[in-house]
Amino acid sequence: MTTLNNKEHVVILGAGPAGLATGHELSVSGVKVSVIDRNNFVGGLCNTNVHNGYKFDLGGHRWFTKNEDLNNWFRRLMGSEVVWVERISRIYYDGGYYSYPISILNVIKNTGLVTIAYAGLTYLLSALQYSVFNKPIKNMKDAYVAQFGGKLYDMFFRRYSEKVWGLPCEKLSSDWVSQRSAGLSIWTVIQESLLKTKSDNESLIEEFMYPRDGYVRIPERMAEDIVAKHGAEAIKLESTVTRIKYHGPNDFEVVYSDANGAETSIPATTVVSTIPLGVLPRIMEPACDQAVIDAARGLSFRALVTVNIILKKERVSIDTWLYIQDEDIIFGRLHEPKNWSKAMVPDQSTTSLVLECFCTKDDHIWSMTDEEIGQRCIEDLEKKLKFIDSSEVIDFTCVRTLQAYPVYDLEYADKIAVIHDFLAGFEGLHIVGRGGTHRYNNADHSIEMGLLLGRKILGYEVNHMDVNTEPEYHEIKTSRDLKRDYYVVEEECN
Ligand SMILES: Cc1cc2nc3c(=O)[nH]c(=O)nc-3n(C[C@H](O)[C@H](O)[C@H](O)COP(=O)(O)OP(=O)(O)OC[C@H]3O[C@@H](n4cnc5c(N)ncnc54)[C@H](O)[C@@H]3O)c2cc1C
């Protein structure tokens, strides 16, 4: 193990879960860290917005990981703040409600035996094509069809995926499916829903942990520990990193500007970046060449407008999430924060909803005013879903997020490879996190990556880049799940 000397200063770009986890792991070991974020809050995409006492996550965020050791770390961090939430997710499709993950019995109930027989036939056909004749899987559509057959793909995956990504599934990489649902076979679905023979070692998750006062409490807890160890100046908010000057191995200068545009430069022996991988190479000095700039510009994100509605009504739905397939409804997913934790609303005779409208900067949704998006959401809730009466709406707000979903187009992996080659020339620079690696991470992945990177910087032989590459479906718990004893234990934290 390398011993870091007291001149070591690790500068972390971004105070989202990944940056804070790296900072947490290093600071509990006594290493000086500075975490810099452009926002005026910590948490990145895991923020919880508060409006008149109502708390709204940026889309429903649950805590779930198959890594029991990480769960233990999480429980130590959050102490008594954790609540357990029963998971009830449904898909709204052509006017009907279907349970999610898909249940065969439920599909039969909603659509009848003819549809399920047709779904079975298309599955057999795709099994023949992809498993027997080895038809190549070239894109997201192929990956879903190979796993579920053409009919179930069309019913449950095509429209929602296209709503999230704004592109036809043929133009998206199959990697997203393999990261999200590899190992989820049609047989698991049948076993779960039809035979109800959940074996001891394999089942779809039915409850999850959640911080009582909103998801932002996870990054806030990490930030509290960092500040307790190194003082408030360890976390610099409203500070946008604009340049990183490299003077040689482990010798950097990080330049950031505050809300008034005033620039500050701080020295760093190690730099950890969670800012988008498409941005980082373009702020490095010495500068990159045109091929790297082109690759970096090519890594895009889907944006998100979340509409947070407060309602004079005790409850709207039973769901933790409701996925909306239908294109004529502007939002793609909704959740009712009260169903996750009662503390999310200040008055239990009222409730609230968070509606996620997926979009791209400057497209027709992004270009609508907050008032227009809000009113359209209320109209869809009232007239199409029949969930509310518009007179029950007390208030609404909109939150706009530009870098919500890293897009996996068909060339994304090649572009990432070009950027990795360039960044490899900067000794002491590390990338981590969702936008930081352009990888579709959940918060637990970003935290796990951050903790491992902290360990790596401390000299342990671990590779944070392995996280979220396991070929196992995230939502199936099995007895084979990883148990890694990498994280600092409680005694060391004190
Ligand atoms: C709608 C939605 C629902 C989700 N649901 C779940 C869920 O249920 N469970 C789950 O585990 N995960 C969920 N996620 C994913 C989760 O939010 C992310 O995985 C997690 O926030 C990623 O953390 P990160 O630190 O890697 O990145 P981020 O949270 O994106 O943090 C990056 C930080 O870098 C900062 N930054 C960027 N550029 C600069 C710059 N130039 N200078 C300074 N700072 C900069 C940003 O302000 C940001 O704070 C969801 C995400 C979305 C969008």
XYZ file of C-alpha atoms and ligand atoms in Angstrom:
547
model
C 0.000 0.000 0.000
C 1.272 3.495 -0.885
C 1.416 5.925 2.007
C 0.124 9.325 0.996
C 2.206 12.109 2.525
C 0.741 15.199 4.113
C 1.343 17.241 0.964
C -1.153 15.077 -0.911
C -4.222 16.985 -2.018
C -6.910 15.175 -3.944
C -9.182 17.547 -5.844
C -12.523 16.026 -6.768
C -14.624 17.537 -9.540
C -18.307 17.081 -8.742
C -20.157 16.638 -5.428
C -22.557 13.967 -6.663
C -22.571 10.481 -5.114
C -19.394 9.357 -6.952
C -17.279 12.378 -6.033
C -18.470 12.416 -2.434
C -17.907 8.670 -2.026
C -14.308 9.056 -3.226
C -13.876 12.036 -0.901
C -15.483 10.138 1.985
C -13.237 7.121 1.608
C -10.109 9.303 1.388
C -11.019 11.750 4.115
C -11.805 9.069 6.708
C -8.232 7.895 6.051
C -6.945 11.399 6.726
C -6.194 12.470 3.141
C -6.856 16.143 2.347
C -9.625 16.476 -0.222
C -11.393 19.379 -1.918
C -14.702 18.622 -3.613
C -15.800 21.243 -6.151
C -19.307 21.498 -7.641
C -21.015 24.026 -9.872
C -24.362 23.600 -8.084
C -25.329 25.339 -4.852
C -26.148 21.946 -3.312
C -24.445 18.573 -2.962
C -25.912 15.430 -4.530
C -25.897 15.976 -8.297
C -28.718 13.923 -9.834
C -29.561 12.607 -6.350
C -30.865 15.978 -5.247
C -34.190 16.353 -3.428
C -35.941 19.655 -4.143
C -38.054 21.179 -1.370
C -41.078 23.379 -2.144
C -43.348 24.619 0.669
C -42.243 21.702 2.855
C -42.923 19.071 0.127
C -39.839 17.070 -0.844
C -39.321 15.888 -4.422
C -36.512 13.636 -5.617
C -35.355 14.130 -9.169
C -37.450 11.142 -10.231
C -37.939 8.307 -7.743
C -34.555 7.121 -6.467
C -34.404 3.882 -4.507
C -31.397 2.360 -2.759
C -30.692 -1.137 -4.008
C -27.497 -3.095 -4.466
C -26.707 -6.764 -4.711
C -23.468 -6.104 -2.852
C -24.164 -6.867 0.823
C -20.944 -5.230 1.916
C -22.016 -1.986 0.262
C -25.423 -2.335 1.939
C -23.652 -2.552 5.283
C -21.635 0.567 4.447
C -24.905 2.288 3.524
C -26.596 1.281 6.795
C -23.622 2.572 8.795
C -23.713 5.864 6.892
C -27.467 6.416 7.195
C -28.076 5.021 10.710
C -31.685 5.476 11.768
C -32.638 7.487 8.647
C -33.445 4.399 6.545
C -36.996 3.247 5.830
C -38.057 0.119 3.916
C -40.360 0.623 0.953
C -42.544 -2.058 -0.590
C -42.083 -2.075 -4.325
C -45.206 -1.917 -6.484
C -44.293 -0.907 -10.020
C -46.670 -0.971 -12.922
C -46.639 -0.243 -16.621
C -49.443 1.753 -18.197
C -49.881 0.421 -21.719
C -52.777 1.080 -24.099
C -55.102 2.046 -21.271
C -54.300 -0.989 -19.075
C -52.054 -1.562 -16.066
C -49.436 -4.312 -16.100
C -47.211 -5.256 -13.204
C -43.496 -4.604 -13.591
C -41.358 -6.692 -13.681
C -43.645 -8.371 -16.173
C -45.934 -11.061 -14.825
C -47.242 -13.613 -17.308
C -50.472 -14.132 -15.318
C -51.077 -10.412 -15.368
C -50.506 -10.228 -19.142
C -52.989 -13.099 -19.653
C -55.528 -11.302 -17.433
C -55.176 -8.052 -19.366
C -54.841 -9.276 -22.929
C -56.090 -12.854 -23.044
C -54.596 -16.172 -24.069
C -54.277 -15.280 -27.757
C -51.792 -12.490 -27.041
C -49.765 -14.628 -24.669
C -49.709 -17.493 -27.188
C -48.512 -15.024 -29.834
C -45.872 -13.702 -27.391
C -44.752 -17.306 -26.792
C -44.477 -17.951 -30.528
C -42.402 -14.812 -31.162
C -40.178 -15.807 -28.253
C -39.600 -19.276 -29.740
C -38.817 -17.678 -33.088
C -36.259 -15.321 -31.568
C -34.737 -18.158 -29.493
C -34.279 -20.025 -32.763
C -32.733 -17.011 -34.505
C -30.446 -15.772 -31.746
C -29.604 -18.925 -29.775
C -29.658 -21.653 -32.436
C -28.624 -19.750 -35.580
C -26.494 -17.190 -33.685
C -28.031 -14.125 -35.320
C -25.842 -11.218 -34.187
C -27.203 -8.743 -31.655
C -26.463 -5.377 -33.219
C -28.636 -2.944 -31.295
C -31.072 -2.439 -28.419
C -34.011 -3.864 -30.348
C -32.126 -7.102 -31.137
C -31.102 -7.426 -27.488
C -34.669 -7.102 -26.200
C -36.129 -9.367 -28.886
C -33.492 -12.034 -28.180
C -34.419 -11.928 -24.503
C -38.196 -11.596 -24.604
C -39.357 -12.180 -28.181
C -40.890 -9.644 -30.565
C -44.347 -9.314 -29.002
C -43.241 -8.627 -25.403
C -40.547 -6.256 -26.746
C -43.203 -4.338 -28.621
C -45.571 -4.241 -25.658
C -43.222 -3.411 -22.829
C -39.839 -2.171 -24.029
C -40.001 -0.441 -27.414
C -42.184 2.552 -26.684
C -40.791 3.276 -23.222
C -37.167 2.991 -24.419
C -37.883 5.330 -27.317
C -39.555 7.781 -24.947
C -36.522 7.766 -22.615
C -33.877 7.941 -25.336
C -35.657 9.893 -28.075
C -34.255 7.483 -30.666
C -35.527 4.267 -32.278
C -34.167 1.179 -30.489
C -32.376 0.203 -33.721
C -30.140 3.271 -33.264
C -29.166 2.469 -29.672
C -26.489 0.136 -28.399
C -27.405 -3.273 -26.994
C -25.035 -2.565 -24.085
C -27.758 -0.782 -22.175
C -29.905 -3.921 -22.189
C -27.024 -6.143 -21.167
C -26.193 -3.797 -18.284
C -29.820 -3.510 -17.216
C -31.453 -6.845 -17.827
C -28.834 -9.460 -18.639
C -29.763 -12.594 -16.735
C -33.430 -11.604 -16.602
C -34.775 -14.370 -18.754
C -38.331 -15.033 -19.738
C -37.983 -18.107 -17.520
C -37.332 -15.979 -14.429
C -40.474 -14.020 -15.251
C -42.517 -17.202 -15.731
C -41.126 -18.745 -12.566
C -41.912 -15.618 -10.555
C -45.367 -14.956 -11.851
C -46.811 -18.257 -13.008
C -45.304 -20.948 -10.878
C -44.698 -18.724 -7.826
C -41.744 -20.948 -6.974
C -39.283 -18.345 -5.892
C -36.188 -20.345 -5.112
C -34.110 -19.343 -2.120
C -31.360 -18.013 -4.232
C -33.065 -16.193 -7.055
C -35.895 -13.693 -6.851
C -36.963 -10.309 -8.177
C -36.680 -7.677 -5.466
C -39.878 -6.622 -3.740
C -38.704 -4.003 -1.267
C -35.871 -1.544 -1.038
C -34.242 0.924 1.333
C -34.809 4.660 1.153
C -33.672 7.651 3.238
C -36.709 8.905 5.168
C -36.260 12.578 4.185
C -35.407 12.100 0.537
C -32.562 10.622 -1.469
C -30.334 13.691 -1.115
C -29.698 12.608 2.479
C -27.227 10.005 1.144
C -24.853 12.537 -0.467
C -25.543 14.975 2.370
C -24.459 12.370 4.945
C -21.193 11.805 3.069
C -20.636 15.559 2.822
C -21.301 15.974 6.571
C -18.562 13.443 7.377
C -16.086 15.130 5.000
C -16.794 18.561 6.523
C -16.536 17.144 10.063
C -13.074 15.858 9.194
C -11.659 18.683 7.073
C -13.863 21.732 7.651
C -16.448 23.492 5.487
C -13.822 24.623 2.952
C -13.377 20.989 1.848
C -16.573 21.338 -0.203
C -16.742 24.284 -2.573
C -20.167 24.894 -4.105
C -21.207 27.270 -6.906
C -17.771 26.659 -8.378
C -17.499 25.516 -11.980
C -14.286 23.802 -12.987
C -13.104 25.398 -16.223
C -9.520 24.172 -16.699
C -7.140 21.506 -15.460
C -3.482 22.265 -16.051
C -1.098 19.318 -16.037
C 2.497 20.125 -15.126
C 3.703 16.508 -14.884
C 2.934 13.299 -12.980
C 0.742 14.078 -9.925
C 1.193 17.807 -10.408
C -2.008 19.599 -11.401
C -3.644 22.986 -11.090
C -7.440 23.010 -11.052
C -9.063 26.274 -12.096
C -12.668 27.019 -11.158
C -14.863 30.088 -11.344
C -17.407 31.167 -8.751
C -20.937 32.462 -9.297
C -19.543 35.943 -10.140
C -17.053 34.578 -12.651
C -14.007 35.139 -10.405
C -11.364 32.455 -11.042
C -9.411 30.534 -8.411
C -6.670 28.007 -9.014
C -5.745 25.248 -6.559
C -2.878 22.753 -6.741
C -3.634 19.024 -6.713
C -1.515 15.895 -6.572
C -4.451 13.798 -7.759
C -7.549 14.837 -9.690
C -10.769 12.818 -9.625
C -13.309 13.795 -12.265
C -17.037 13.037 -12.177
C -17.866 15.777 -14.695
C -19.091 14.520 -18.064
C -16.530 12.485 -19.984
C -17.462 14.506 -23.061
C -16.397 17.716 -21.273
C -13.239 16.663 -19.400
C -10.817 16.302 -22.359
C -11.848 19.724 -23.625
C -10.750 21.470 -20.406
C -7.407 19.669 -20.090
C -4.156 21.552 -20.714
C -2.134 20.589 -22.732
C -5.088 20.469 -25.071
C -6.343 17.451 -26.988
C -6.381 17.121 -30.778
C -9.402 17.388 -33.074
C -10.134 13.642 -33.070
C -10.538 13.714 -29.283
C -12.666 16.866 -29.456
C -14.933 15.170 -32.008
C -15.232 12.031 -29.868
C -15.978 14.135 -26.772
C -18.616 16.214 -28.562
C -20.245 12.993 -29.726
C -21.044 11.776 -26.201
C -24.528 13.065 -25.590
C -27.092 13.074 -22.784
C -30.866 12.989 -22.624
C -32.318 15.766 -20.541
C -35.186 15.641 -18.089
C -37.910 18.009 -16.936
C -39.442 16.830 -13.667
C -42.826 18.309 -12.844
C -43.519 18.307 -9.096
C -47.218 18.635 -8.267
C -48.838 19.222 -4.848
C -52.409 17.918 -4.516
C -55.362 18.434 -2.195
C -56.005 14.687 -2.075
C -54.902 11.944 0.299
C -53.477 9.532 -2.263
C -53.324 9.157 -6.042
C -51.858 5.694 -6.649
C -50.539 2.589 -4.968
C -47.367 2.534 -7.046
C -43.773 3.184 -6.191
C -43.311 3.859 -9.910
C -45.725 3.911 -12.817
C -44.134 3.610 -16.280
C -46.153 5.257 -19.049
C -45.681 3.729 -22.483
C -48.278 5.717 -24.398
C -46.766 8.433 -26.598
C -49.720 10.783 -26.227
C -48.942 11.208 -22.509
C -46.103 13.708 -22.119
C -44.412 12.103 -19.107
C -42.763 8.700 -19.136
C -42.771 7.823 -15.453
C -44.357 9.048 -12.270
C -44.059 8.402 -8.566
C -45.859 9.536 -5.455
C -43.224 10.501 -2.836
C -45.598 9.748 0.063
C -45.684 6.088 -1.000
C -41.936 6.014 -0.371
C -41.826 7.930 2.910
C -44.559 9.825 4.736
C -41.964 12.469 5.636
C -41.964 13.616 1.992
C -45.194 15.579 2.573
C -45.804 17.991 5.491
C -49.581 17.423 5.601
C -50.888 13.845 5.370
C -54.279 14.973 4.059
C -52.420 16.063 0.913
C -50.067 14.302 -1.465
C -47.654 15.048 -4.291
C -46.490 13.569 -7.589
C -43.238 13.708 -9.551
C -43.666 13.324 -13.315
C -40.614 12.703 -15.510
C -40.663 14.224 -19.002
C -37.708 12.879 -21.002
C -36.381 15.269 -23.622
C -33.355 16.728 -25.401
C -32.133 20.302 -24.991
C -34.147 22.589 -27.296
C -36.605 19.904 -28.477
C -40.367 20.483 -28.303
C -40.640 19.484 -24.627
C -37.555 21.366 -23.409
C -38.706 24.484 -25.316
C -42.078 24.602 -23.533
C -42.322 27.049 -20.616
C -42.654 25.602 -17.100
C -46.289 26.709 -17.081
C -46.974 24.915 -20.383
C -45.301 21.650 -19.310
C -47.022 21.738 -15.920
C -50.463 22.377 -17.414
C -49.981 19.634 -20.023
C -48.996 17.151 -17.278
C -52.069 18.077 -15.229
C -54.272 17.633 -18.308
C -52.797 14.178 -19.016
C -53.247 13.162 -15.368
C -56.854 14.303 -15.427
C -58.108 13.383 -18.903
C -55.971 10.396 -19.924
C -55.016 8.649 -16.681
C -58.068 9.899 -14.741
C -55.880 10.155 -11.641
C -56.858 13.623 -10.476
C -59.296 16.450 -10.917
C -57.446 19.590 -11.935
C -59.212 21.489 -9.125
C -57.202 19.340 -6.664
C -53.895 20.881 -7.782
C -52.510 23.210 -5.105
C -49.258 24.120 -6.847
C -46.551 22.779 -9.169
C -42.908 23.460 -9.985
C -40.572 22.253 -12.732
C -36.928 21.215 -12.425
C -34.768 21.068 -15.557
C -31.765 18.737 -15.770
C -29.561 18.711 -18.853
C -27.240 15.763 -18.210
C -29.689 13.169 -16.922
C -29.135 10.070 -19.072
C -25.845 9.209 -20.851
C -26.875 8.092 -24.339
C -25.470 4.794 -25.656
C -25.656 5.342 -29.390
C -24.124 2.780 -31.726
C -20.688 4.458 -31.703
C -20.446 5.503 -28.039
C -17.919 2.814 -27.054
C -15.496 3.870 -29.832
C -15.722 7.503 -28.761
C -15.035 6.540 -25.142
C -11.975 4.546 -26.224
C -10.518 7.616 -28.022
C -11.034 9.734 -24.898
C -9.540 7.083 -22.595
C -6.385 7.007 -24.754
C -5.990 10.764 -24.412
C -6.655 10.833 -20.659
C -4.167 8.012 -20.036
C -1.413 10.575 -20.677
C -2.221 12.427 -17.422
C -0.706 10.541 -14.501
C -2.775 11.113 -11.361
C -6.049 11.865 -13.181
C -8.960 9.466 -12.558
C -12.486 9.320 -13.923
C -15.440 7.944 -11.979
C -19.250 8.102 -11.837
C -22.170 8.185 -14.252
C -21.395 11.175 -16.490
C -17.734 10.867 -15.477
C -17.379 7.520 -17.248
C -20.441 7.917 -19.512
C -21.829 4.735 -17.990
C -25.480 4.181 -17.079
C -24.836 3.974 -13.344
C -27.335 3.853 -10.560
C -26.375 5.811 -7.455
C -25.126 2.641 -5.744
C -22.805 1.976 -8.717
C -21.451 5.527 -8.577
C -20.924 5.229 -4.824
C -19.280 1.827 -5.143
C -17.015 3.154 -7.902
C -16.161 6.194 -5.738
C -15.355 4.112 -2.665
C -13.174 1.765 -4.708
C -11.389 4.661 -6.375
C -10.683 6.075 -2.912
C -9.178 2.697 -1.971
C -7.178 2.633 -5.213
C -5.722 6.103 -4.537
C -4.823 4.852 -1.045
C -2.802 2.125 -2.747
C -5.083 -0.909 -2.613
C -5.224 -3.161 -5.658
C -8.824 -2.636 -6.704
C -10.346 -1.531 -9.972
C -13.280 0.858 -9.690
C -13.870 0.612 -13.453
C -15.133 -2.980 -12.993
C -18.278 -1.757 -11.246
C -21.508 -1.998 -13.256
C -19.997 -4.357 -15.776
C -21.210 -7.554 -14.087
C -23.366 -9.670 -16.413
C -26.142 -10.119 -13.832
C -29.552 -8.479 -13.845
C -29.558 -5.743 -11.208
C -32.945 -6.689 -9.861
C -32.365 -10.355 -9.180
C -30.795 -11.258 -5.870
C -28.917 -14.520 -5.954
C -26.791 -16.423 -3.499
C -23.884 -15.824 -5.909
C -23.996 -12.057 -5.340
C -20.732 -10.335 -4.630
C -19.552 -9.770 -1.119
C -16.607 -7.441 -1.185
C -14.976 -6.444 2.031
C -13.371 -3.319 0.666
C -15.022 -0.531 2.542
C -13.806 1.187 5.666
C -15.418 -0.312 8.776
C -17.147 1.789 11.403
C -14.291 1.779 13.905
C -11.960 3.251 11.252
C -14.478 6.012 10.460
C -14.426 7.385 13.986
C -34.774 10.293 -13.209
C -33.662 9.510 -12.555
C -33.990 8.471 -11.692
C -32.977 7.732 -11.083
N -33.322 6.727 -10.224
C -32.361 6.056 -9.553
C -32.700 5.066 -8.582
O -33.871 4.742 -8.362
N -31.692 4.451 -7.929
C -30.398 4.747 -8.149
O -29.539 4.177 -7.487
N -30.033 5.672 -9.073
C -30.978 6.335 -9.778
N -30.633 7.295 -10.697
C -29.207 7.492 -11.015
C -28.472 8.395 -10.026
O -29.079 9.660 -9.956
C -27.041 8.557 -10.552
O -26.468 7.292 -10.768
C -26.120 9.279 -9.598
O -26.600 10.529 -9.214
C -24.771 9.472 -10.291
O -23.881 10.088 -9.410
P -22.540 10.733 -9.989
O -21.853 11.348 -8.846
O -21.853 9.705 -10.775
O -23.037 11.836 -11.020
P -23.918 13.146 -10.797
O -24.989 12.893 -9.796
O -24.324 13.560 -12.159
O -22.878 14.201 -10.202
C -21.940 14.863 -11.000
C -21.685 16.222 -10.371
O -20.690 16.905 -11.149
C -21.026 18.281 -11.159
N -20.358 18.950 -12.287
C -20.495 18.714 -13.605
N -19.703 19.532 -14.333
C -19.030 20.297 -13.444
C -18.037 21.312 -13.568
N -17.553 21.703 -14.751
N -17.570 21.880 -12.432
C -18.017 21.491 -11.214
N -18.943 20.535 -11.042
C -19.441 19.936 -12.142
C -22.537 18.290 -11.285
O -23.080 19.526 -10.855
C -22.925 17.114 -10.368
O -23.200 17.541 -9.052
C -31.620 8.034 -11.349
C -31.294 9.093 -12.205
C -32.293 9.824 -12.817
C -31.934 10.952 -13.743
